PDB file of C-alpha atoms in Angstrom:
ATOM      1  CA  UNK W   1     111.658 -19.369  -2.575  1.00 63.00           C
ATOM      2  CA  UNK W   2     109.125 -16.823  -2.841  1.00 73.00           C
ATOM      3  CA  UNK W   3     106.722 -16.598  -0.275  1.00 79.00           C
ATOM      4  CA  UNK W   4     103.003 -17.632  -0.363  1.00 87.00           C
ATOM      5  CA  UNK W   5     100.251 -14.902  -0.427  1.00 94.00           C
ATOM      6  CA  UNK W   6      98.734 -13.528   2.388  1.00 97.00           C
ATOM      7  CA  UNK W   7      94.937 -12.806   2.591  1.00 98.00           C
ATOM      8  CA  UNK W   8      93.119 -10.587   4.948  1.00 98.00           C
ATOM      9  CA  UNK W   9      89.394 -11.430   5.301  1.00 98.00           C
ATOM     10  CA  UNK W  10      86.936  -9.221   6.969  1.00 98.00           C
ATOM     11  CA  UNK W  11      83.068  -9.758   7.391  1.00 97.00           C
ATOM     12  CA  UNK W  12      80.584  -8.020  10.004  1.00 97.00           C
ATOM     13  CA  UNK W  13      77.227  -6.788  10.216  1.00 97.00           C
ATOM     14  CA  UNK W  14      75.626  -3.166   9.981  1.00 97.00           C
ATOM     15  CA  UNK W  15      72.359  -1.543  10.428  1.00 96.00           C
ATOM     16  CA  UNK W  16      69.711  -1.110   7.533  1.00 95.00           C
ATOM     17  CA  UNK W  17      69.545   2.317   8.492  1.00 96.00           C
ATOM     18  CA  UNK W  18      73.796   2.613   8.111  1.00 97.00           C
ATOM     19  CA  UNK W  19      74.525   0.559   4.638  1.00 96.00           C
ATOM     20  CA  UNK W  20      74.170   3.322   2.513  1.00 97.00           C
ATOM     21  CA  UNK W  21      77.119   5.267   4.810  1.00 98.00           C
ATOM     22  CA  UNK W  22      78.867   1.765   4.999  1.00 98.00           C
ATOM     23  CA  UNK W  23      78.752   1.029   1.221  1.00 98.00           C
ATOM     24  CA  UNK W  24      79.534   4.574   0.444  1.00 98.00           C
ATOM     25  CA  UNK W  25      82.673   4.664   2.591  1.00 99.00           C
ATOM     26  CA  UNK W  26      84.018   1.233   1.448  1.00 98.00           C
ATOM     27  CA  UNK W  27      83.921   2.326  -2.293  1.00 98.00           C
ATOM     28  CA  UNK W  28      84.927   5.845  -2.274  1.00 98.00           C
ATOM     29  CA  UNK W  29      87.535   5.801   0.637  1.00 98.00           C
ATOM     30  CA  UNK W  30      88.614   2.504   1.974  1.00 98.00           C
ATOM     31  CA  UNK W  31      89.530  -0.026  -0.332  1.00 98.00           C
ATOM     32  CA  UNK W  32      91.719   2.911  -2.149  1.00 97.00           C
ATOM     33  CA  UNK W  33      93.214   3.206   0.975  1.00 98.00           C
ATOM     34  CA  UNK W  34      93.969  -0.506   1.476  1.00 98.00           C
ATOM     35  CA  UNK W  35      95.328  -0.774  -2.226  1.00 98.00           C
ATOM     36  CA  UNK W  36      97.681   2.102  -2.079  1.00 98.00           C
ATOM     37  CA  UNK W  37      99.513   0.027   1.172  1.00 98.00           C
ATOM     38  CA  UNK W  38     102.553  -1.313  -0.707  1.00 98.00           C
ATOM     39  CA  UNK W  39     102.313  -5.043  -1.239  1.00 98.00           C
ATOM     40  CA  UNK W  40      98.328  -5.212  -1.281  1.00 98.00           C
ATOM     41  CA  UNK W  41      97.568  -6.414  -4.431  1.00 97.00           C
ATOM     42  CA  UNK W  42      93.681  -6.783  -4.715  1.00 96.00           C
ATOM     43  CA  UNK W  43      90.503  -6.187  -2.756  1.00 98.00           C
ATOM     44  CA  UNK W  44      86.540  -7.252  -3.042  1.00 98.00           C
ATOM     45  CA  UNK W  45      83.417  -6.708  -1.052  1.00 98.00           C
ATOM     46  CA  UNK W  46      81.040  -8.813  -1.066  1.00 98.00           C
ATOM     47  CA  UNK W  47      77.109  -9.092   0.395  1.00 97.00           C
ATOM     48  CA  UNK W  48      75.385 -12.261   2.388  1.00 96.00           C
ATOM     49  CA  UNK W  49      72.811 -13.971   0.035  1.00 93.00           C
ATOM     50  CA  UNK W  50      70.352 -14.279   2.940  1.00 87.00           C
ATOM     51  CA  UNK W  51      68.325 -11.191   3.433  1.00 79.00           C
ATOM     52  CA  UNK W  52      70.589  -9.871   6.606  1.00 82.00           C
ATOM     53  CA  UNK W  53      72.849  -6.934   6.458  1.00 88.00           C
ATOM     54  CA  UNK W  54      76.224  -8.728   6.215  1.00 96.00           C
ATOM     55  CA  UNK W  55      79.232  -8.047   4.515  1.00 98.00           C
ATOM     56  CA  UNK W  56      82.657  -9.394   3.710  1.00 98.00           C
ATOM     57  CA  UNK W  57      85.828  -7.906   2.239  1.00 98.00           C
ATOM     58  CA  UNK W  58      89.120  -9.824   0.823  1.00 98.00           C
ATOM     59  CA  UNK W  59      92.277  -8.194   0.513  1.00 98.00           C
ATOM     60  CA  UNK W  60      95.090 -10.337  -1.005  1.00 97.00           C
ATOM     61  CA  UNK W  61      98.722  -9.240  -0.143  1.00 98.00           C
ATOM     62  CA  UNK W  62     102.091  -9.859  -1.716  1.00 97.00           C
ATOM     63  CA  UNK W  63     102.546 -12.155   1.319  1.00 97.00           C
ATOM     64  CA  UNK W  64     101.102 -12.443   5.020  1.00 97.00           C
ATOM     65  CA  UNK W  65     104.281 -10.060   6.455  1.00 97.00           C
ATOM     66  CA  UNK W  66     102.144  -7.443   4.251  1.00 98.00           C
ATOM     67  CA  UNK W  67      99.520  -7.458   7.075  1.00 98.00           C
ATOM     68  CA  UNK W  68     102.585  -6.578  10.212  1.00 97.00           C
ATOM     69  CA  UNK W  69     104.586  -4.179   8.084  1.00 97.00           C
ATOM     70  CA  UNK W  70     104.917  -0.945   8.983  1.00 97.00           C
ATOM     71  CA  UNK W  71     102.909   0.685   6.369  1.00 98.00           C
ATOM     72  CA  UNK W  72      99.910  -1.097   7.361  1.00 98.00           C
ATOM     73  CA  UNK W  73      99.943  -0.569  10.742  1.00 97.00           C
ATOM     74  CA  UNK W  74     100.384   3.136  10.585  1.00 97.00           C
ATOM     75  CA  UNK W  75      96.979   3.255   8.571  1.00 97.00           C
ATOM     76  CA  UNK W  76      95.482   0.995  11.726  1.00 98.00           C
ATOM     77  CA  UNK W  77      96.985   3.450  14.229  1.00 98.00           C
ATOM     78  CA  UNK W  78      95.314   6.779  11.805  1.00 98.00           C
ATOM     79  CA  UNK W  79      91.587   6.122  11.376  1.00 98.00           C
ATOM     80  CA  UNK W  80      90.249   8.689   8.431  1.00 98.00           C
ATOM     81  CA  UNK W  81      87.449  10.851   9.782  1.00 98.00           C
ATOM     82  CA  UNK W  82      85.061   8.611   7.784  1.00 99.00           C
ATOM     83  CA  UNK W  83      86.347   5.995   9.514  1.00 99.00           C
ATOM     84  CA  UNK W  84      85.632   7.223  13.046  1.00 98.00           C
ATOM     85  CA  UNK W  85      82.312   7.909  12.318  1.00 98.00           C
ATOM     86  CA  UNK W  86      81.029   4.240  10.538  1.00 99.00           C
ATOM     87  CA  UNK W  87      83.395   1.912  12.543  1.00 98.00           C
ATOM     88  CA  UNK W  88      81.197   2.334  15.754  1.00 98.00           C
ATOM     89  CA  UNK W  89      78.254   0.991  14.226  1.00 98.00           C
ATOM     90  CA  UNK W  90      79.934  -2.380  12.657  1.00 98.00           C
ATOM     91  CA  UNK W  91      78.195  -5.624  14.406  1.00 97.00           C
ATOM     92  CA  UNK W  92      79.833  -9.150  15.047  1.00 96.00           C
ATOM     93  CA  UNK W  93      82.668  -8.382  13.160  1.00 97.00           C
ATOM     94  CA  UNK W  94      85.406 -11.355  12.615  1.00 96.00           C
ATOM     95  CA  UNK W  95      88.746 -10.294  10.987  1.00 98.00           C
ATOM     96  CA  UNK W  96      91.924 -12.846  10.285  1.00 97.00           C
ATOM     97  CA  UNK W  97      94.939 -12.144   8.798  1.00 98.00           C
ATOM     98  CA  UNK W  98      95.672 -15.314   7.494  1.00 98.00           C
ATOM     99  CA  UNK W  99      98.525 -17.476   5.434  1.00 96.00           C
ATOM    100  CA  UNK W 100      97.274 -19.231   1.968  1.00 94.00           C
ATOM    101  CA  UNK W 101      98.082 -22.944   2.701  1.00 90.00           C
ATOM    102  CA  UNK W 102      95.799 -24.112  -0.217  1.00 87.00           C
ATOM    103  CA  UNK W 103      94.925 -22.869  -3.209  1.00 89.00           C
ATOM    104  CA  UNK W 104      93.680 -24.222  -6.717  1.00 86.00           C
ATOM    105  CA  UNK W 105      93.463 -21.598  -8.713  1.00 86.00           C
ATOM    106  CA  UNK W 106      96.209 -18.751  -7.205  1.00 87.00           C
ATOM    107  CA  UNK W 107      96.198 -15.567  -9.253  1.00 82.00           C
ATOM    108  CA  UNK W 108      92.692 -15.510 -10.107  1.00 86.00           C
ATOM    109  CA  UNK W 109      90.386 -12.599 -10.080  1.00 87.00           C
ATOM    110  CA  UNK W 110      87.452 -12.453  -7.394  1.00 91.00           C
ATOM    111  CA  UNK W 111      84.128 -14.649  -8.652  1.00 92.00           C
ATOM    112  CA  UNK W 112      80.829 -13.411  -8.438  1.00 95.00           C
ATOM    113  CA  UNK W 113      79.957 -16.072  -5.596  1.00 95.00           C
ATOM    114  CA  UNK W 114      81.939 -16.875  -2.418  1.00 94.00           C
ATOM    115  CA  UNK W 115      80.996 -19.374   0.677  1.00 93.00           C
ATOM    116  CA  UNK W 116      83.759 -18.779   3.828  1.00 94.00           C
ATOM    117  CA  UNK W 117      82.737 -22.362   5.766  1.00 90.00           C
ATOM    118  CA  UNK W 118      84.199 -21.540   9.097  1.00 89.00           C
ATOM    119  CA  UNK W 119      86.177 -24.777  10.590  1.00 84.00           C
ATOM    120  CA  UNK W 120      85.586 -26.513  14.240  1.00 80.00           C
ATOM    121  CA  UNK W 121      88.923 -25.565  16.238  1.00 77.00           C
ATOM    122  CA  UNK W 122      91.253 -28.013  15.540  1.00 71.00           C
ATOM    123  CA  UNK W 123      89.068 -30.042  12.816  1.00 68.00           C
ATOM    124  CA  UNK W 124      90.489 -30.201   9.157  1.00 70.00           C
ATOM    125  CA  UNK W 125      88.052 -31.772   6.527  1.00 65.00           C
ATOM    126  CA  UNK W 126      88.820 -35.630   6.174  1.00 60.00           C
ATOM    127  CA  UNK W 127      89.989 -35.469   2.616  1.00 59.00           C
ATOM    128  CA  UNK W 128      91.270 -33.011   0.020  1.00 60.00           C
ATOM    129  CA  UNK W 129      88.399 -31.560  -2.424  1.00 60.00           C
ATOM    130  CA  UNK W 130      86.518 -33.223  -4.906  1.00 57.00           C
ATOM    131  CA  UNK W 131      87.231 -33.361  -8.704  1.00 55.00           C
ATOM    132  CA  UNK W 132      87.973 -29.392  -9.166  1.00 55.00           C
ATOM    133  CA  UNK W 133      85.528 -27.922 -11.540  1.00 63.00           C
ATOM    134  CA  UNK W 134      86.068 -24.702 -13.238  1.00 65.00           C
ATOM    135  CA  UNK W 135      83.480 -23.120 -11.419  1.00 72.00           C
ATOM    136  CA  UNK W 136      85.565 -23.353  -8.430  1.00 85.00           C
ATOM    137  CA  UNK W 137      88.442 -22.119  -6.710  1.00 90.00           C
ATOM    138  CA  UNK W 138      89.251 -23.729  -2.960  1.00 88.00           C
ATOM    139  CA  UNK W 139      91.871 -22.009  -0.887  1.00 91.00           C
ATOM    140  CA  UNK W 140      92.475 -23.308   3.000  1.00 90.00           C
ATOM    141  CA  UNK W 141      93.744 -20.455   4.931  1.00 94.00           C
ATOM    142  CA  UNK W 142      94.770 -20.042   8.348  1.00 94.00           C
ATOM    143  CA  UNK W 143      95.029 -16.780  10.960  1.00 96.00           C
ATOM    144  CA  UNK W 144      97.574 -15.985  11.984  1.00 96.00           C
ATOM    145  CA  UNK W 145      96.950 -14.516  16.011  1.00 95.00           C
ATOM    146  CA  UNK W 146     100.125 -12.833  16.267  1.00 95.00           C
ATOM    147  CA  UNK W 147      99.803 -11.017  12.437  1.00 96.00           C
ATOM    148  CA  UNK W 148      95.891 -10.724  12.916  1.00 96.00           C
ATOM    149  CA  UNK W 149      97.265  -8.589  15.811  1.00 87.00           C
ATOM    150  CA  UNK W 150      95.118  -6.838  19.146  1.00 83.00           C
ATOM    151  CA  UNK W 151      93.906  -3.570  19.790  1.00 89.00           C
ATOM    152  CA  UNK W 152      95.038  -1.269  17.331  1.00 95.00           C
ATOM    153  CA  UNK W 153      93.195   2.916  17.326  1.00 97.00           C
ATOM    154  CA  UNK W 154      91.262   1.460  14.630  1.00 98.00           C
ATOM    155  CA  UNK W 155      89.605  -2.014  16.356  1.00 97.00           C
ATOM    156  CA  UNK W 156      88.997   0.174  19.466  1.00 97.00           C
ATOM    157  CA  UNK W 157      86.289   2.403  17.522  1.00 98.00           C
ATOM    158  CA  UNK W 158      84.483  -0.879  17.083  1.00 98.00           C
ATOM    159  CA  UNK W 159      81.932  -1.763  19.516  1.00 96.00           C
ATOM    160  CA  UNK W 160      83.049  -5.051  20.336  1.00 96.00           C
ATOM    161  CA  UNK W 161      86.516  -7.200  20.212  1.00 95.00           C
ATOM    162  CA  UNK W 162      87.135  -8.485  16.868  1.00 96.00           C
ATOM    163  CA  UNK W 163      86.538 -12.432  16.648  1.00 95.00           C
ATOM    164  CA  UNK W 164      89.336 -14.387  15.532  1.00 94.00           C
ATOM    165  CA  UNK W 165      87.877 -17.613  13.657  1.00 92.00           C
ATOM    166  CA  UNK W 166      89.418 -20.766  13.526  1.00 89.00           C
ATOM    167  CA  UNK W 167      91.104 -22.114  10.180  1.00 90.00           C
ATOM    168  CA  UNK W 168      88.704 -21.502   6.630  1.00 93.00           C
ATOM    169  CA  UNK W 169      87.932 -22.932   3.612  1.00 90.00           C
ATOM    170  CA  UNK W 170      87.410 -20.302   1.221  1.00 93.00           C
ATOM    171  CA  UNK W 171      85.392 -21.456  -2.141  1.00 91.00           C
ATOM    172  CA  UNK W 172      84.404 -19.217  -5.191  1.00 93.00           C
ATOM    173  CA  UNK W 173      82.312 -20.052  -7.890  1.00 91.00           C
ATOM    174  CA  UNK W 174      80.761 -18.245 -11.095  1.00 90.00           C
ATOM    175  CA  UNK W 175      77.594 -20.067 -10.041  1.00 88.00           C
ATOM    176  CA  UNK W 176      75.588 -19.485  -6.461  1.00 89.00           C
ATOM    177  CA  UNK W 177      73.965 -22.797  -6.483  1.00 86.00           C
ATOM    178  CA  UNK W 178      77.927 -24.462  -6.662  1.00 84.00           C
ATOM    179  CA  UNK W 179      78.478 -23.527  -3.245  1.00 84.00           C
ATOM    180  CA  UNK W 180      76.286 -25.564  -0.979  1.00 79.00           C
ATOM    181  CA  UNK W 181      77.267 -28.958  -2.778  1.00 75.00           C
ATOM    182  CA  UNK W 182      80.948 -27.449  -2.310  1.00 70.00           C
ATOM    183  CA  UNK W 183      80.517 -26.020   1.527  1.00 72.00           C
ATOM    184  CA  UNK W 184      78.856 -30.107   2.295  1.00 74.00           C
ATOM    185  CA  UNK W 185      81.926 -31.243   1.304  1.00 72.00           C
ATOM    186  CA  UNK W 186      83.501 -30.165   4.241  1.00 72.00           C
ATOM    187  CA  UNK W 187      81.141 -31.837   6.916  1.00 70.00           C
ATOM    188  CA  UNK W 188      81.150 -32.377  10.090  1.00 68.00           C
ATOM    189  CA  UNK W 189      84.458 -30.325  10.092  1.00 75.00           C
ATOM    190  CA  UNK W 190      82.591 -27.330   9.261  1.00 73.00           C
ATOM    191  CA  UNK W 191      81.218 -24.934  11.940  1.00 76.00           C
ATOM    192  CA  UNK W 192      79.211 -22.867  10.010  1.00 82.00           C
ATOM    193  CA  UNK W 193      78.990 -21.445   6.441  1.00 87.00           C
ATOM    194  CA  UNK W 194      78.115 -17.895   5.009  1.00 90.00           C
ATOM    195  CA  UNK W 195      77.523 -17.205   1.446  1.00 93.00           C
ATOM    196  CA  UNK W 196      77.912 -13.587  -0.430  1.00 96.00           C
ATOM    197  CA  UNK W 197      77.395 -12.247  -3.883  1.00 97.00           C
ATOM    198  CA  UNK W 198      80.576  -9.931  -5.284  1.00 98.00           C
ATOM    199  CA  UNK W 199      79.503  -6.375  -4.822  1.00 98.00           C
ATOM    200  CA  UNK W 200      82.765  -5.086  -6.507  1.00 98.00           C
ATOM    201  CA  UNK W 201      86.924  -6.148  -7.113  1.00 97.00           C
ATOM    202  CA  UNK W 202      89.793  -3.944  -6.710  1.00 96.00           C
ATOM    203  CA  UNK W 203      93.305  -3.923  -8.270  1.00 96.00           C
ATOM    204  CA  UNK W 204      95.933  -2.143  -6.708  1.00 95.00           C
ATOM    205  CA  UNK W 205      97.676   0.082  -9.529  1.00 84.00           C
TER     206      UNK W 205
END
């Protein structure tokens, strides 16, 4: 049987005064970088609808082994100079390598519109989603602490330890106003939500 995907997901803050450097080295250096891993097969950035300086970035992989190989971590352990210099500035940044348990639309290319609703620890929403409708796409995904991994050369140039978060639900939608009704369906599960407009999608070649 062919294993599920894997899915890395990334989001942090940064400094007004840094997101032109940030931006800059996401889209000319780093998500190339990510795609030309072997078994990385697509990657999108994405910015916080509320007026804060907070960004996320999805990299799906072949499968969550992707995120341990060998390949990978020799890019962790070899920071680019570009690297080096905008790492140090990231704030509050959460990072989870994580396996796909759910998914209703797998294959599908990044929407404009994504909500990550953070879970309680050990809470899972009381029932399955709601009617799907095409605007959506639900995925349930959970880190993985031993993948997700500790310090590597590149987590120690940020200024804090990464946070691990608890299990996800990932929703996408070609509509912004979909995702609150969607994030409420999670309830009292959820520990918090975050919402982001698609800045750009990757696919690796």
């Amino acid at each position: 049987m062919e294993a599920p995907p894997g899915l890395l997901v990334v989001w942090n803050g940064i400094g007004p005064e840094d997101e032109g450097e940030f931006n800059a080295w996401y889209e000319q250096e780093h998500l190339a970088e990510r795609l030309s891993v072997p078994g990385f097969r697509t990657a999108a950035r994405y910015r916080d609808l509320e007026p804060a300086c907070r960004y996320a970035a999805m990299y799906e992989t072949d499968s969550i082994e992707v995120l341990s190989s060998e390949a990978y971590l020799a890019r962790l352990a070899s920071p680019t100079p570009r690297t080096r210099a905008i790492m140090p500035r990231f704030r509050e940044v959460s990072r989870a390598a994580c396996s796909i348990r759910f998914d209703t639309r797998p294959g599908t290319l990044p929407a404009p519109f994504l909500a990550i609703v953070t879970l309680r620890p050990g809470a899972m929403p009381a029932c399955w989603p709601p009617a799907f409708e095409p605007e959506l796409r639900w995925r349930i995904v959970e880190p993985d602490p031993l993948v997700t991994g500790g310090t590597t050369p590149e987590q120690a140039l940020r200024p804090a330890a990464d946070r691990l978060p608890p299990t996800l639900v990932i929703v996408e939608s070609d509509v912004a106003a979909m995702l609150s009704p969607a994030a409420d369906w999670v309830g009292s599960a959820a520990e918090g939500v975050q919402r982001f407009a698609l800045i750009s999608s990757r696919q690796a070649v």
